[in-house]
CSV table of C-alpha atoms (C1' of nucleotides) in Angstrom, one decimal:
chain,number,residue,atom,x,y,z
A,1,MET,CA,21.2,-0.5,-4.6
A,2,ASN,CA,20.9,3.0,-4.4
A,3,PHE,CA,19.9,5.3,-7.3
A,4,PRO,CA,21.4,8.7,-8.4
A,5,CYS,CA,19.4,11.7,-7.8
A,6,GLU,CA,19.4,12.8,-11.1
A,7,VAL,CA,17.6,9.5,-12.3
A,8,ASP,CA,14.1,10.2,-12.7
A,9,LEU,CA,12.6,6.5,-11.6
A,10,GLU,CA,9.3,7.6,-12.7
A,11,GLU,CA,9.7,7.7,-16.7
A,12,GLN,CA,10.9,4.1,-16.5
A,13,CYS,CA,8.6,1.5,-17.5
A,14,PRO,CA,8.4,-0.9,-14.3
A,15,VAL,CA,8.2,-3.8,-16.9
A,16,CYS,CA,11.2,-3.2,-19.1
A,17,GLY,CA,12.8,0.3,-18.3
A,18,ASP,CA,11.9,1.9,-21.5
A,19,LYS,CA,10.6,5.5,-21.7
A,20,VAL,CA,7.2,5.5,-20.0
A,21,SER,CA,4.5,7.2,-22.5
A,22,GLY,CA,1.5,7.4,-20.1
A,23,TYR,CA,-0.7,5.3,-17.8
A,24,HIS,CA,-1.6,2.0,-19.3
A,25,TYR,CA,-4.1,-0.7,-18.2
A,26,GLY,CA,-3.3,0.9,-14.5
A,27,VAL,CA,0.4,1.6,-14.5
A,28,LEU,CA,2.6,3.9,-16.3
A,29,THR,CA,4.4,1.8,-19.1
A,30,CYS,CA,6.0,2.5,-22.3
A,31,GLU,CA,4.2,2.4,-25.7
A,32,SER,CA,5.7,-1.3,-26.4
A,33,CYS,CA,4.6,-2.8,-23.1
A,34,LYS,CA,1.2,-1.3,-23.5
A,35,GLY,CA,1.1,-3.0,-26.8
A,36,PHE,CA,2.3,-6.3,-25.8
A,37,PHE,CA,-0.2,-6.6,-22.9
A,38,LYS,CA,-3.1,-5.6,-25.1
A,39,ARG,CA,-2.5,-8.4,-27.6
A,40,THR,CA,-1.8,-10.9,-25.2
A,41,VAL,CA,-5.1,-10.2,-23.3
A,42,GLN,CA,-6.9,-9.3,-26.5
A,43,ASN,CA,-5.8,-12.4,-28.3
A,44,ASN,CA,-6.0,-14.5,-25.0
A,45,LYS,CA,-2.5,-15.7,-25.7
A,46,THR,CA,-0.6,-18.4,-23.7
A,47,TYR,CA,3.3,-18.3,-23.4
A,48,VAL,CA,5.5,-21.0,-22.1
A,49,CYS,CA,9.0,-20.1,-20.7
A,50,VAL,CA,12.2,-22.1,-21.9
A,51,GLU,CA,13.9,-21.3,-18.8
A,52,ASN,CA,12.8,-21.2,-15.5
A,53,GLN,CA,10.3,-18.5,-15.7
A,54,GLN,CA,12.7,-16.2,-14.1
A,55,CYS,CA,14.2,-14.4,-17.1
A,56,LYS,CA,15.3,-10.9,-17.0
A,57,ILE,CA,13.2,-8.2,-18.8
A,58,ASP,CA,14.7,-5.1,-19.9
A,59,THR,CA,14.6,-3.2,-23.6
A,60,SER,CA,17.1,-5.4,-24.9
A,61,LYS,CA,15.8,-8.7,-23.9
A,62,ARG,CA,11.9,-7.9,-23.6
A,63,LYS,CA,11.1,-9.8,-26.9
A,64,ARG,CA,13.1,-13.0,-25.8
A,65,CYS,CA,10.3,-14.6,-23.2
A,66,PRO,CA,6.6,-13.2,-24.0
A,67,PHE,CA,6.0,-15.6,-20.9
A,68,CYS,CA,8.0,-13.5,-18.4
A,69,ARG,CA,7.3,-10.4,-19.9
A,70,PHE,CA,3.5,-11.1,-19.2
A,71,GLN,CA,4.1,-12.4,-15.8
A,72,LYS,CA,6.0,-9.0,-15.1
A,73,CYS,CA,3.1,-7.0,-16.5
A,74,LEU,CA,1.0,-8.4,-14.0
A,75,ASN,CA,3.3,-8.3,-11.1
A,76,VAL,CA,3.7,-4.6,-11.7
A,77,GLY,CA,0.1,-4.3,-11.4
A,78,MET,CA,-1.1,-3.9,-15.3
A,79,ARG,CA,-5.1,-4.7,-15.2
A,80,LEU,CA,-6.5,-7.5,-17.3
A,81,GLU,CA,-9.9,-5.8,-16.6
A,82,ALA,CA,-8.8,-2.6,-18.4
A,83,VAL,CA,-8.5,-4.3,-21.5
A,84,ARG,CA,-11.8,-3.8,-23.1
A,85,ALA,CA,-13.9,-6.9,-24.0
A,86,ASP,CA,-16.2,-4.8,-26.3
A,87,ARG,CA,-12.9,-3.3,-27.9
A,88,MET,CA,-14.6,0.1,-27.6
A,89,ARG,CA,-12.2,3.0,-28.7
A,90,GLY,CA,-11.6,6.4,-26.8
A,91,GLY,CA,-13.1,7.5,-23.3
A,92,ARG,CA,-12.0,6.7,-20.0
A,93,ASN,CA,-12.4,3.8,-17.7
A,94,LYS,CA,-12.9,3.4,-14.2
A,95,PHE,CA,-9.5,3.9,-13.2
A,96,GLY,CA,-9.3,7.2,-14.3
A,97,PRO,CA,-9.5,8.9,-10.8
A,98,MET,CA,-7.0,6.6,-9.8
A,99,TYR,CA,-4.7,7.9,-12.3
A,100,LYS,CA,-5.3,11.6,-11.5
A,101,HIS,CA,-4.5,10.8,-8.1
A,102,ASN,CA,-1.2,9.0,-8.8
A,103,ARG,CA,-0.4,11.6,-11.1
A,104,ALA,CA,-0.6,14.2,-8.2
A,105,LEU,CA,1.4,12.0,-5.9
A,106,LYS,CA,3.8,12.0,-8.8
A,107,GLN,CA,3.9,15.8,-8.9
A,108,GLN,CA,4.3,15.8,-5.1
A,109,LYS,CA,7.0,13.4,-5.1
A,110,LYS,CA,8.7,15.5,-7.6
A,111,ALA,CA,8.5,18.5,-5.7
A,112,LEU,CA,9.5,17.1,-2.6
A,113,ILE,CA,12.8,15.6,-4.2
A,114,GLN,CA,13.2,18.6,-5.6
A,115,ALA,CA,12.7,20.6,-2.4
A,116,ARG,CA,15.2,17.9,-0.9
A,117,ARG,CA,17.8,18.4,-3.3
A,118,LEU,CA,17.8,22.1,-2.7
A,119,ARG,CA,17.8,21.7,0.9
A,120,ILE,CA,20.5,19.4,0.6
A,121,GLU,CA,22.7,21.5,-1.6
A,122,SER,CA,22.3,24.4,1.1
A,123,ASN,CA,22.8,22.1,4.0
A,124,GLN,CA,25.1,19.3,3.6
A,125,LYS,CA,24.2,17.9,6.8
A,126,GLU,CA,21.3,16.0,5.5
A,127,VAL,CA,23.5,13.0,4.0
A,128,THR,CA,21.0,10.6,4.5
A,129,PHE,CA,18.7,11.9,1.9
A,130,THR,CA,21.3,12.0,-0.7
A,131,SER,CA,22.1,8.3,-0.2
A,132,ASN,CA,18.2,7.4,0.2
A,133,ILE,CA,16.3,9.3,-2.7
A,134,HIS,CA,15.1,6.2,-3.7
A,135,SER,CA,13.6,5.0,-0.4
A,136,ILE,CA,11.8,8.6,-0.2
A,137,ALA,CA,10.7,8.2,-3.9
A,138,ILE,CA,9.5,4.7,-3.2
A,139,LEU,CA,7.3,5.6,-0.1
A,140,HIS,CA,5.9,8.7,-1.9
A,141,ASN,CA,4.2,6.6,-4.3
A,142,THR,CA,1.6,5.5,-1.6
A,143,LYS,CA,2.4,7.9,0.8
A,144,LEU,CA,1.4,11.6,0.6
A,145,ASN,CA,1.6,14.6,2.9
A,146,PRO,CA,-2.1,15.8,2.6
A,147,ASN,CA,-0.8,19.6,3.7
A,148,GLN,CA,1.3,20.1,0.5
A,149,LEU,CA,-1.4,19.3,-2.4
A,150,PRO,CA,-4.8,20.5,-1.7
A,151,SER,CA,-6.3,18.7,-4.5
A,152,LEU,CA,-5.5,15.5,-2.9
A,153,SER,CA,-7.8,15.9,-0.1
A,154,LEU,CA,-10.6,16.6,-2.6
A,155,SER,CA,-10.0,13.2,-3.8
A,156,GLN,CA,-10.8,11.5,-0.3
A,157,PRO,CA,-14.8,11.2,-0.3
A,158,CYS,CA,-16.5,12.9,2.2
A,159,ASN,CA,-17.6,10.5,4.0
A,160,SER,CA,-14.4,8.6,4.1
A,161,PRO,CA,-13.2,7.5,7.9
A,162,ALA,CA,-10.5,10.1,7.4
A,163,VAL,CA,-12.8,12.9,7.2
A,164,ILE,CA,-15.2,11.5,9.8
A,165,GLN,CA,-12.1,11.3,12.0
A,166,HIS,CA,-11.1,15.1,11.4
A,167,GLN,CA,-14.7,15.7,12.5
A,168,ILE,CA,-14.5,14.2,15.3
A,169,THR,CA,-11.9,16.5,17.0
A,170,SER,CA,-9.2,18.8,15.4
A,171,PRO,CA,-5.8,18.8,16.9
A,172,SER,CA,-6.1,22.3,18.5
A,173,ASN,CA,-8.6,20.9,21.1
A,174,TRP,CA,-7.2,17.5,21.2
A,175,ALA,CA,-4.5,18.2,23.7
A,176,MET,CA,-6.8,19.5,25.9
A,177,ARG,CA,-8.9,16.6,25.5
A,178,LEU,CA,-6.0,14.3,26.6
A,179,GLU,CA,-5.3,16.7,29.7
A,180,ASN,CA,-9.0,16.5,30.8
A,181,CYS,CA,-9.9,13.1,30.2
A,182,SER,CA,-10.7,12.2,33.9
A,183,ASN,CA,-13.5,9.3,33.5
A,184,SER,CA,-13.4,6.3,31.4
A,185,ALA,CA,-15.9,7.7,29.2
A,186,ASP,CA,-14.1,10.4,28.4
A,187,LEU,CA,-10.9,7.9,27.9
A,188,ALA,CA,-13.0,5.5,25.8
A,189,SER,CA,-13.5,8.6,23.4
A,190,PHE,CA,-10.2,9.8,23.2
A,191,ALA,CA,-9.6,6.2,22.3
A,192,GLU,CA,-12.5,5.5,20.0
A,193,ALA,CA,-11.1,8.6,18.2
A,194,ILE,CA,-7.6,7.4,17.9
A,195,VAL,CA,-9.4,4.4,16.5
A,196,GLY,CA,-10.1,6.4,13.5
A,197,LEU,CA,-9.7,5.1,9.9
A,198,HIS,CA,-9.1,1.3,11.1
A,199,HIS,CA,-12.1,0.1,13.2
A,200,THR,CA,-15.0,2.6,12.3
A,201,SER,CA,-17.2,-0.4,13.2
A,202,SER,CA,-15.8,-0.3,16.9
A,203,ARG,CA,-17.8,2.5,17.9
A,204,SER,CA,-20.7,0.4,17.7
A,205,ILE,CA,-19.1,-2.0,19.9
A,206,SER,CA,-19.0,-1.1,23.8
A,207,THR,CA,-16.0,-2.2,25.7
A,208,GLN,CA,-18.4,-3.7,28.4
A,209,SER,CA,-20.4,-5.6,26.1
A,210,PRO,CA,-20.0,-9.4,26.2
A,211,ARG,CA,-17.7,-10.7,23.4
A,212,ILE,CA,-19.9,-12.0,20.5
A,213,PRO,CA,-16.8,-12.9,17.7
A,214,GLN,CA,-19.6,-13.8,14.9
A,215,LEU,CA,-21.1,-10.5,15.4
A,216,GLU,CA,-18.1,-8.7,15.6
A,217,ILE,CA,-17.3,-10.3,12.3
A,218,GLU,CA,-20.3,-9.6,11.0
A,219,PHE,CA,-20.1,-5.8,12.3
A,220,ARG,CA,-16.4,-5.7,10.5
A,221,HIS,CA,-18.1,-7.0,7.3
A,222,CYS,CA,-20.3,-4.2,7.5
A,223,ASP,CA,-17.3,-1.6,7.8
A,224,PRO,CA,-17.1,0.1,4.4
A,225,HIS,CA,-13.1,0.4,4.7
A,226,GLU,CA,-12.6,-3.2,5.5
A,227,LEU,CA,-15.4,-4.2,2.5
A,228,GLN,CA,-13.1,-2.3,0.2
A,229,LEU,CA,-9.8,-3.5,1.8
A,230,GLN,CA,-11.2,-7.3,1.4
A,231,LYS,CA,-12.6,-6.1,-2.4
A,232,LYS,CA,-9.2,-4.8,-3.3
A,233,ILE,CA,-7.5,-7.8,-1.8
A,234,PHE,CA,-9.6,-10.3,-3.8
A,235,SER,CA,-8.9,-8.5,-6.9
A,236,CYS,CA,-5.3,-8.5,-6.3
A,237,LEU,CA,-5.2,-12.0,-5.4
A,238,GLN,CA,-7.3,-13.3,-8.3
A,239,GLN,CA,-4.9,-11.0,-10.7
A,240,GLU,CA,-1.7,-13.0,-8.9
A,241,GLN,CA,-3.6,-16.3,-9.5
A,242,ALA,CA,-4.0,-15.5,-12.9
A,243,CYS,CA,-0.2,-15.5,-13.7
A,244,ARG,CA,0.2,-18.5,-12.1
A,245,HIS,CA,-1.6,-20.8,-14.5
A,246,ARG,CA,-0.5,-24.2,-13.0
A,247,GLU,CA,-0.2,-24.4,-9.0
A,248,ALA,CA,-1.1,-21.5,-6.3
A,249,ASN,CA,1.7,-20.0,-4.6
A,250,THR,CA,0.8,-19.5,-0.9
A,251,PHE,CA,3.4,-17.4,-0.1
A,252,SER,CA,2.6,-14.9,-3.0
A,253,SER,CA,-1.1,-14.9,-1.8
A,254,VAL,CA,0.7,-13.8,1.5
A,255,CYS,CA,2.6,-11.3,0.1
A,256,VAL,CA,-0.5,-9.8,-1.6
A,257,MET,CA,-2.7,-9.7,1.6
A,258,ALA,CA,0.3,-8.2,3.7
A,259,ASP,CA,1.2,-5.8,0.8
A,260,GLN,CA,-2.3,-4.2,1.0
A,261,LEU,CA,-2.4,-4.3,4.5
A,262,LEU,CA,0.3,-2.1,4.5
A,263,CYS,CA,-1.0,0.1,2.2
A,264,SER,CA,-4.1,0.6,4.4
A,265,ILE,CA,-1.7,1.1,7.6
A,266,VAL,CA,0.1,3.6,5.4
A,267,GLU,CA,-3.2,5.5,4.6
A,268,TRP,CA,-4.1,5.3,8.2
A,269,ALA,CA,-1.3,6.8,9.4
A,270,ARG,CA,-0.6,9.3,7.4
A,271,THR,CA,-4.4,10.7,7.8
A,272,SER,CA,-4.2,9.9,11.6
A,273,ILE,CA,-4.1,12.5,14.3
A,274,PHE,CA,-0.8,13.9,15.2
A,275,PHE,CA,1.2,12.2,12.6
A,276,LYS,CA,-0.4,14.1,9.7
A,277,GLU,CA,1.0,17.1,11.5
A,278,LEU,CA,4.5,16.0,11.3
A,279,LYS,CA,6.9,17.0,8.7
A,280,VAL,CA,7.1,14.1,5.8
A,281,SER,CA,10.6,13.3,6.4
A,282,ASP,CA,9.6,12.4,10.2
A,283,GLN,CA,6.5,10.2,8.8
A,284,MET,CA,8.9,8.2,6.4
A,285,ARG,CA,11.3,7.7,9.2
A,286,LEU,CA,8.7,6.6,11.5
A,287,LEU,CA,6.9,4.3,8.7
A,288,HIS,CA,10.2,2.8,7.7
A,289,SER,CA,11.2,2.2,11.5
A,290,CYS,CA,7.8,0.3,12.6
A,291,TRP,CA,5.7,-0.9,9.4
A,292,SER,CA,6.4,-4.9,10.3
A,293,GLU,CA,5.3,-3.8,14.0
A,294,LEU,CA,2.2,-2.5,12.7
A,295,LEU,CA,1.8,-5.3,10.2
A,296,VAL,CA,2.1,-7.9,13.2
A,297,LEU,CA,-0.4,-5.9,15.3
A,298,GLU,CA,-2.9,-5.8,12.8
A,299,ILE,CA,-2.4,-9.6,12.1
A,300,ILE,CA,-2.8,-10.3,15.9
A,301,SER,CA,-5.2,-7.8,17.1
A,302,ARG,CA,-7.4,-9.6,14.1
A,303,GLN,CA,-6.9,-12.9,16.0
A,304,VAL,CA,-7.4,-11.5,19.3
A,305,LEU,CA,-10.6,-9.5,18.7
A,306,TYR,CA,-12.3,-11.9,15.9
A,307,GLY,CA,-10.5,-15.2,15.7
A,308,ILE,CA,-10.7,-18.6,17.1
A,309,ASP,CA,-8.6,-20.9,18.6
A,310,GLY,CA,-6.4,-23.1,16.3
A,311,SER,CA,-7.1,-21.1,13.6
A,312,LEU,CA,-5.7,-18.0,11.4
A,313,LEU,CA,-8.2,-15.3,10.6
A,314,LEU,CA,-7.3,-13.5,7.2
A,315,ILE,CA,-8.0,-9.9,6.5
A,316,THR,CA,-10.2,-11.5,3.6
A,317,GLY,CA,-12.0,-13.1,6.5
A,318,GLN,CA,-11.1,-16.7,5.4
A,319,GLN,CA,-9.9,-19.0,8.3
A,320,GLY,CA,-6.7,-21.2,7.8
A,321,GLU,CA,-5.8,-24.0,10.1
A,322,LEU,CA,-3.0,-23.3,12.1
A,323,SER,CA,-1.9,-26.8,12.2
A,324,TYR,CA,-1.5,-26.8,8.7
A,325,VAL,CA,1.0,-23.8,8.4
A,326,ALA,CA,2.8,-25.3,11.3
A,327,SER,CA,3.2,-28.9,9.5
A,328,HIS,CA,4.1,-26.9,5.9
A,329,ALA,CA,6.2,-24.0,7.2
A,330,GLY,CA,9.8,-24.1,7.5
A,331,SER,CA,11.7,-23.4,10.9
A,332,ALA,CA,11.6,-19.9,10.8
A,333,LEU,CA,7.8,-19.7,10.1
A,334,VAL,CA,7.0,-22.3,12.3
A,335,SER,CA,8.6,-20.4,15.3
A,336,LEU,CA,6.8,-16.9,14.4
A,337,ASN,CA,3.8,-19.2,14.2
A,338,GLN,CA,4.6,-20.3,17.9
A,339,ARG,CA,5.3,-17.2,19.4
A,340,GLY,CA,2.5,-15.4,17.8
A,341,THR,CA,0.0,-17.9,18.9
A,342,GLU,CA,1.2,-17.5,22.7
A,343,LEU,CA,1.3,-13.8,22.1
A,344,VAL,CA,-2.5,-13.6,20.9
A,345,GLU,CA,-3.4,-16.2,23.7
A,346,LYS,CA,-2.2,-14.0,26.3
A,347,LEU,CA,-3.7,-10.8,24.8
A,348,ARG,CA,-7.0,-12.9,24.8
A,349,MET,CA,-6.6,-13.6,28.2
A,350,LEU,CA,-6.1,-9.9,29.4
A,351,LYS,CA,-9.0,-9.2,27.0
A,352,VAL,CA,-7.6,-6.2,25.4
A,353,ASP,CA,-10.4,-4.3,23.5
A,354,HIS,CA,-9.9,-1.8,20.4
A,355,GLN,CA,-9.1,1.0,22.1
A,356,GLU,CA,-6.1,-0.2,23.3
A,357,PHE,CA,-5.2,-1.9,20.5
A,358,ALA,CA,-5.7,1.6,19.0
A,359,CYS,CA,-3.4,3.2,21.7
A,360,ILE,CA,-0.7,0.4,21.0
A,361,ARG,CA,-1.0,1.3,17.4
A,362,PHE,CA,0.1,5.1,18.2
A,363,LEU,CA,2.7,3.8,20.6
A,364,ILE,CA,4.3,1.9,17.9
A,365,LEU,CA,4.0,4.6,15.6
A,366,PHE,CA,5.3,7.5,17.6
A,367,ALA,CA,8.6,5.9,18.4
A,368,PRO,CA,11.0,8.7,19.8
A,369,ASP,CA,14.3,6.4,19.6
A,370,VAL,CA,14.0,6.6,15.8
A,371,LYS,CA,17.3,8.4,14.8
A,372,GLU,CA,17.4,11.4,13.2
A,373,LEU,CA,13.8,13.0,13.7
A,374,GLU,CA,13.6,16.4,12.9
A,375,GLU,CA,10.5,16.8,15.3
A,376,HIS,CA,11.5,14.2,17.9
A,377,HIS,CA,10.3,16.1,20.9
A,378,PHE,CA,7.1,16.2,19.5
A,379,VAL,CA,6.9,12.6,18.7
A,380,GLU,CA,8.1,12.0,22.3
A,381,SER,CA,5.4,14.1,23.7
A,382,VAL,CA,2.9,12.4,21.4
A,383,GLN,CA,4.2,9.1,22.7
A,384,GLN,CA,3.8,10.1,26.4
A,385,GLN,CA,0.4,11.5,26.1
A,386,VAL,CA,-0.7,8.1,24.4
A,387,GLU,CA,1.1,6.2,27.4
A,388,GLY,CA,-0.8,8.8,29.8
A,389,ALA,CA,-3.9,8.0,28.1
A,390,LEU,CA,-3.7,4.1,28.0
A,391,LEU,CA,-2.8,4.1,31.9
A,392,LYS,CA,-5.7,6.1,32.8
A,393,TYR,CA,-7.7,4.1,30.3
A,394,THR,CA,-6.8,0.8,32.1
A,395,LEU,CA,-7.0,1.9,35.4
A,396,ALA,CA,-10.4,3.3,34.9
A,397,SER,CA,-11.6,0.4,32.7
A,398,SER,CA,-10.3,-3.0,34.4
A,399,SER,CA,-10.5,-4.1,38.2
A,400,GLN,CA,-6.8,-5.7,37.6
A,401,SER,CA,-5.3,-2.7,36.5
A,402,CYS,CA,-2.5,-2.3,38.4
A,403,ASN,CA,-0.9,-5.1,36.1
A,404,ARG,CA,-2.7,-4.1,33.1
A,405,PHE,CA,-0.7,-1.5,31.9
A,406,THR,CA,2.5,-3.2,32.7
A,407,CYS,CA,1.4,-6.4,31.1
A,408,LEU,CA,0.2,-4.2,27.9
A,409,GLN,CA,3.9,-2.9,27.6
A,410,LEU,CA,5.4,-6.5,28.0
A,411,TYR,CA,3.5,-7.6,25.3
A,412,LEU,CA,4.3,-4.5,23.4
A,413,SER,CA,7.9,-5.6,23.5
A,414,GLU,CA,7.2,-9.2,22.5
A,415,LEU,CA,5.3,-8.4,19.6
A,416,ARG,CA,8.5,-6.0,18.8
A,417,SER,CA,10.5,-8.9,18.7
A,418,LEU,CA,8.2,-10.9,17.0
A,419,SER,CA,8.1,-8.3,14.2
A,420,ILE,CA,12.1,-8.5,13.9
A,421,LEU,CA,11.5,-12.0,13.1
A,422,ALA,CA,9.1,-11.3,10.6
A,423,GLU,CA,10.8,-8.8,8.9
A,424,ASP,CA,14.0,-10.5,8.7
A,425,TYR,CA,12.1,-13.6,7.7
A,426,LEU,CA,10.5,-11.6,4.7
A,427,TYR,CA,13.8,-10.0,4.0
A,428,TYR,CA,15.4,-13.2,3.8
A,429,LYS,CA,12.4,-13.9,1.1
A,430,HIS,CA,13.2,-10.6,-0.6
A,431,LEU,CA,16.7,-11.4,-1.3
A,432,SER,CA,15.8,-14.8,-2.5
A,433,GLY,CA,13.5,-12.7,-5.1
A,434,GLU,CA,10.4,-14.4,-3.9
A,435,VAL,CA,8.5,-11.4,-3.0
A,436,PRO,CA,6.7,-9.9,-5.8
A,437,CYS,CA,8.3,-6.8,-7.3
A,438,ASN,CA,6.8,-3.1,-7.4
A,439,ASN,CA,4.4,-3.2,-4.2
A,440,LEU,CA,4.8,-1.5,-1.1
A,441,LEU,CA,6.0,-4.5,0.8
A,442,ASN,CA,9.0,-5.3,-1.5
A,443,GLU,CA,9.9,-1.3,-1.2
A,444,MET,CA,10.0,-1.6,2.3
A,445,LEU,CA,12.0,-4.3,2.2
A,446,HIS,CA,14.2,-2.9,-0.3
A,447,ALA,CA,14.5,0.4,1.7
A,448,LYS,CA,15.5,-2.0,4.8
A,449,CYS,CA,19.0,-2.1,3.2
A,450,CYS,CA,18.9,1.7,2.6
A,451,TRP,CA,17.8,3.1,5.8
A,452,THR,CA,19.6,0.7,8.3
B,1,DG,C1',-11.7,22.5,-26.2
B,2,DA,C1',-8.0,20.0,-24.1
B,3,DT,C1',-6.7,15.9,-22.3
B,4,DC,C1',-5.3,11.0,-22.4
B,5,DA,C1',-6.1,6.4,-22.0
B,6,DA,C1',-8.3,3.0,-24.6
B,7,DG,C1',-8.0,0.6,-29.4
B,8,DG,C1',-6.6,0.2,-34.4
B,9,DC,C1',-2.9,0.4,-38.1
B,10,DC,C1',1.1,-1.2,-40.4
B,11,DA,C1',6.1,-0.9,-41.7
B,12,DG,C1',9.8,-3.8,-40.4
C,1,DC,C1',5.0,-10.5,-33.3
C,2,DT,C1',6.6,-6.0,-32.4
C,3,DG,C1',6.2,-1.2,-31.4
C,4,DG,C1',5.7,3.8,-32.8
C,5,DC,C1',2.2,6.5,-34.2
C,6,DC,C1',-2.8,7.4,-35.1
C,7,DT,C1',-7.7,7.7,-34.0
C,8,DT,C1',-11.2,8.1,-30.7
C,9,DG,C1',-14.3,9.6,-27.2
C,10,DA,C1',-15.5,10.2,-22.0
C,11,DT,C1',-14.4,13.2,-18.6
C,12,DC,C1',-12.7,17.5,-17.3
DNA sequence: GATCAAGGCCAG
DNA sequence: CTGGCCTTGATC
């Protein structure tokens, strides 16, 4: 499904498609859906769908099924907690900064699309963008180029991992560091800095130290980024469960978690060293190509570093029985589960550490074989540098070093094929309408049919 | 003072 | 019950 360039998607209410009147309860919606949502929450209304709870909601049909309309309101992200219990009028709520941030993103996106259009008009070569303008718009709902909008960098707290990462080293001395990495300590610090956003806590865990999973879990619990993500996921899960009064849907909960994980991955990427130097178009191409690999890596690395045999450690810190997953899943999921478990075991045997996972993350992100990269050479050189650093690191830190690097490469290709399986599975679910709308996961899957 | 996202009002 | 318009008030 492609959208013509002329259509301004942002002006359409995500619930019914009517004209947007502003941010209401966390989402840009029309006046009528705002009112509907408010009345429903304030008056504690419960609706019943006379159909199969999948009614289409648009301007002409939105009055027909309030159940599905409210359902859609929740699905697109309208917040129950934004409706005030005390009915106090005026003022701002806690979402104020988020609205501001989103508005900045929106403006940036518009500017980007406009710039793209101009370039397309002047250069007919860029056919990809004319046909995929929707995908670009989608990605920019959650991803941004910090270089283009100075105000955005201000919205990051000064103690945010991204800022800390920037303080560790600047791009100018980075290349030099890579060249001069001559001992394991240097390499460790290199990899540690690469770890950046995702694992600030890893700085406190030495690679040489004995593995004490429980303690490491505790470390992660103390990680502000991890805590923030967990809190956000819990709130999304609660919201998701609130709209499913009767039965808990495990798959939608998994989607919520995957989506939030994906958001954090995109956030990590866009503030990462090297990646932030890239043109936005290349950033998008790379992310569109590797999001599922990064997602699978994130899940796998969590199991390797903190998980327990036979159970699945979720981002929320909860453990799930793998045998339960196996017995309740379809054949596609069983195979994924099986292969994932095998890969986790192999990586555990190899005792892959944080630094190595961080390098692998970069190797996945900087894939020079992605089509139509404008800065192909830069991407290639980053990949080579990271590969070189990983090789040196494995040589310096391990006695069984000869095979270690080769093993890691081998497991990386296994991870790649696993991610293709996972992506196909999710894509199938997406086509059958089971992936909740209006989240990044859904949009990535949607973009799959536009970009590939 | 301007902005804008809350709640309120009321004709349809 | 709906939805367009109005009032309110914290924040910038």
